[in-house]
């Protein structure tokens, strides 16, 4: 079963890459952009048929490795 | 005094650290990341570099390597663990030190000499040190120290801020902050002050003809405190 994970910086944590992307987009003429936050996306193939079990395993992975909870949040989708 | 330097794939300051430790009298051993046991040591060093290619987050993969459990046990039993640059990042990823090292504020890799002020001397690393301000070298892309306000209060209350970026006269402000680090933090201790993580490289400043000698002051003082 394939589980998707998105890791993003927590609100309020400085994201200089997101800011640089936003400024570039503004410079390209996309002026309506208020903010860009950059994150990470993971596709994880879990050897598990039951969705809740698979997601619970992935949640454990997120807490232990995929996200640094000091500055990042994760979303399992 | 016995020391051990851990080598991860991608470490690149391990040999410099080996040279520095031996120069000042340590009997140093190199330890491969896939080993599980540490040699008997009075000091463990996690060196600078780009362990595991900085994949995922700097230090995150090294923080789960085979040797790291022994390092964590050693640190928790009061042993001295020094992490320089990537070693500092690894220490925060293992949770042995609070906070994280984020990307530098202006998205640049910074490679230059800086001055740092020693903020606490009630520890084995800086006790009796003969200079309060050291000129050391930094070379990093992720050295922008950050932690939550609650954590910052805890580390300030417990004098865990080890060294801060300053100018040559010791003034800490935005102008002397190379990477945007919170409160100019260049290095911190754990609560018991047996673990020190810092971005500057003392091992690069041990030769008066090549670089400078403030790193020598650091190592001479450290081995003096351990003897």
XYZ file of C-alpha atoms in Angstrom, chain B:
227
model
C 43.846 10.811 27.587
C 41.975 8.700 25.068
C 39.720 10.109 22.396
C 37.663 8.646 19.559
C 36.539 10.344 16.360
C 33.521 8.819 14.621
C 33.724 8.650 10.822
C 30.499 8.714 8.841
C 30.345 8.409 5.070
C 30.723 12.045 4.025
C 32.657 13.210 7.107
C 35.503 15.412 5.890
C 36.999 16.962 9.034
C 37.721 13.631 10.727
C 41.417 13.566 9.800
C 41.955 17.229 10.731
C 40.400 16.438 14.101
C 42.657 13.370 14.460
C 45.734 15.544 13.757
C 44.589 18.197 16.228
C 43.798 15.748 19.034
C 47.133 13.950 18.636
C 49.059 17.232 18.461
C 47.795 18.181 21.908
C 48.385 14.807 23.515
C 45.274 12.704 22.991
C 45.695 9.049 22.119
C 43.093 9.115 19.364
C 41.286 6.292 17.590
C 39.069 6.508 14.525
C 35.743 4.668 14.764
C 33.678 3.656 11.735
C 29.928 4.425 11.818
C 28.992 0.773 11.265
C 30.758 -0.327 14.437
C 28.531 -0.785 17.437
C 30.990 -0.476 20.328
C 33.200 2.451 21.283
C 36.810 2.031 22.391
C 37.429 3.192 25.956
C 37.493 6.978 25.612
C 37.672 10.145 27.688
C 36.281 12.151 24.765
C 34.141 11.272 21.741
C 34.178 13.640 18.769
C 31.588 13.826 16.006
C 33.497 15.639 13.260
C 32.407 18.102 10.602
C 31.474 17.216 7.064
C 28.407 16.137 5.145
C 27.459 12.809 6.713
C 25.304 10.739 4.349
C 25.388 13.601 1.854
C 23.205 15.763 4.120
C 20.251 13.685 2.842
C 16.826 14.332 4.398
C 18.166 16.868 6.950
C 21.786 17.520 7.931
C 22.795 14.945 10.528
C 19.472 13.092 10.529
C 20.733 9.828 8.991
C 23.939 9.839 11.073
C 21.664 10.327 14.076
C 20.262 6.830 13.397
C 23.542 5.114 12.482
C 24.747 1.925 14.198
C 27.415 3.575 16.349
C 25.134 6.344 17.571
C 23.401 4.282 20.275
C 26.764 3.743 21.965
C 27.482 7.471 21.671
C 24.096 8.270 23.250
C 24.727 5.787 26.104
C 28.216 7.218 26.629
C 26.857 10.792 26.679
C 24.003 9.904 29.037
C 26.444 8.325 31.451
C 28.296 11.656 31.644
C 31.027 11.072 29.025
C 32.355 14.053 27.075
C 30.941 14.321 23.561
C 32.058 17.131 21.263
C 30.250 17.752 17.980
C 31.752 20.186 15.495
C 29.657 21.590 12.635
C 27.966 18.496 11.136
C 28.701 16.857 14.489
C 26.635 19.602 16.158
C 23.817 18.961 13.669
C 23.974 15.235 14.505
C 23.769 15.980 18.239
C 20.598 18.034 17.772
C 19.084 15.332 15.535
C 19.692 12.670 18.200
C 18.042 14.912 20.786
C 21.221 15.035 22.920
C 21.215 18.803 22.392
C 18.097 20.983 22.113
C 17.097 22.937 18.992
C 18.040 22.578 15.322
C 20.498 24.030 12.818
C 18.528 25.515 9.958
C 19.715 26.799 6.625
C 21.693 30.038 6.857
C 19.460 33.082 6.759
C 20.773 34.440 3.442
C 20.930 31.004 1.728
C 24.700 31.144 1.319
C 27.361 28.631 2.240
C 29.589 30.613 4.610
C 33.309 29.882 4.798
C 35.306 32.404 6.805
C 36.978 33.194 10.100
C 34.731 34.474 12.859
C 35.116 35.471 16.486
C 33.219 33.706 19.212
C 32.759 34.645 22.823
C 32.893 31.988 25.507
C 29.798 32.417 27.653
C 30.312 29.774 30.300
C 33.488 28.440 31.855
C 31.934 26.166 34.482
C 32.524 23.092 32.335
C 35.332 20.804 31.225
C 35.655 22.420 27.799
C 36.299 26.030 28.774
C 37.309 25.995 32.450
C 40.607 27.917 32.849
C 40.662 29.014 29.195
C 43.084 31.906 28.813
C 41.089 33.891 26.224
C 37.441 34.900 26.377
C 37.189 35.573 22.644
C 38.507 33.061 20.112
C 39.019 33.449 16.392
C 37.836 30.243 14.731
C 36.758 29.121 11.278
C 33.237 28.352 10.100
C 32.231 26.528 6.919
C 28.566 25.613 6.718
C 25.273 25.991 4.931
C 23.064 25.014 7.874
C 24.330 26.772 10.980
C 21.376 28.975 11.789
C 20.553 27.839 15.323
C 16.873 27.817 16.225
C 14.783 26.571 19.129
C 11.387 27.370 20.614
C 10.993 30.242 23.092
C 10.394 27.760 25.913
C 13.590 25.872 25.068
C 15.542 29.106 24.754
C 14.437 30.139 28.231
C 15.560 26.768 29.610
C 18.988 26.890 27.973
C 19.507 30.509 29.012
C 18.436 29.852 32.610
C 20.839 26.911 32.815
C 23.744 28.778 31.110
C 23.806 26.251 28.278
C 24.810 28.785 25.651
C 28.475 27.865 25.223
C 29.728 30.259 22.557
C 28.178 33.153 20.642
C 29.273 34.894 17.445
C 30.784 38.295 18.182
C 33.159 40.832 16.671
C 36.838 40.947 17.641
C 35.997 43.102 20.662
C 33.348 40.704 21.906
C 30.217 42.575 20.817
C 27.386 40.237 19.878
C 24.885 41.819 17.502
C 23.366 41.362 14.030
C 26.570 42.528 12.356
C 28.583 39.809 14.044
C 25.954 37.135 13.342
C 27.013 35.316 10.150
C 24.039 33.005 9.646
C 20.984 34.364 11.460
C 21.418 32.130 14.511
C 19.068 32.850 17.389
C 20.832 35.060 19.966
C 24.074 34.687 17.925
C 24.361 31.119 19.243
C 27.400 29.324 17.793
C 27.471 26.447 20.268
C 25.485 24.985 23.146
C 25.814 22.449 25.947
C 23.369 19.907 27.271
C 22.117 20.473 30.808
C 25.042 18.657 32.440
C 27.589 20.354 30.131
C 29.336 17.139 29.172
C 28.031 17.475 25.604
C 29.138 20.442 23.486
C 28.005 21.155 19.945
C 29.402 24.096 18.027
C 29.564 25.260 14.423
C 33.117 26.745 14.476
C 36.054 24.435 13.773
C 38.836 24.651 16.393
C 40.737 21.872 14.559
C 41.312 24.271 11.655
C 43.146 26.812 13.824
C 46.064 24.892 15.263
C 48.982 26.153 13.188
C 50.359 29.672 13.412
C 51.793 29.499 9.876
C 48.668 28.179 8.162
C 45.713 29.603 10.021
C 45.801 30.766 13.602
C 46.273 29.336 17.010
C 43.043 29.928 18.866
C 42.080 26.301 18.165
C 45.314 25.311 19.931
C 44.147 27.259 22.981
C 40.907 25.266 22.950
C 42.573 21.826 22.691
C 45.422 22.593 25.126
C 42.908 23.810 27.650
C 40.604 20.817 27.135
C 43.313 18.201 27.663
C 44.594 20.218 30.621
C 41.136 20.033 32.195
C 40.927 16.278 31.616
C 44.359 15.387 33.002
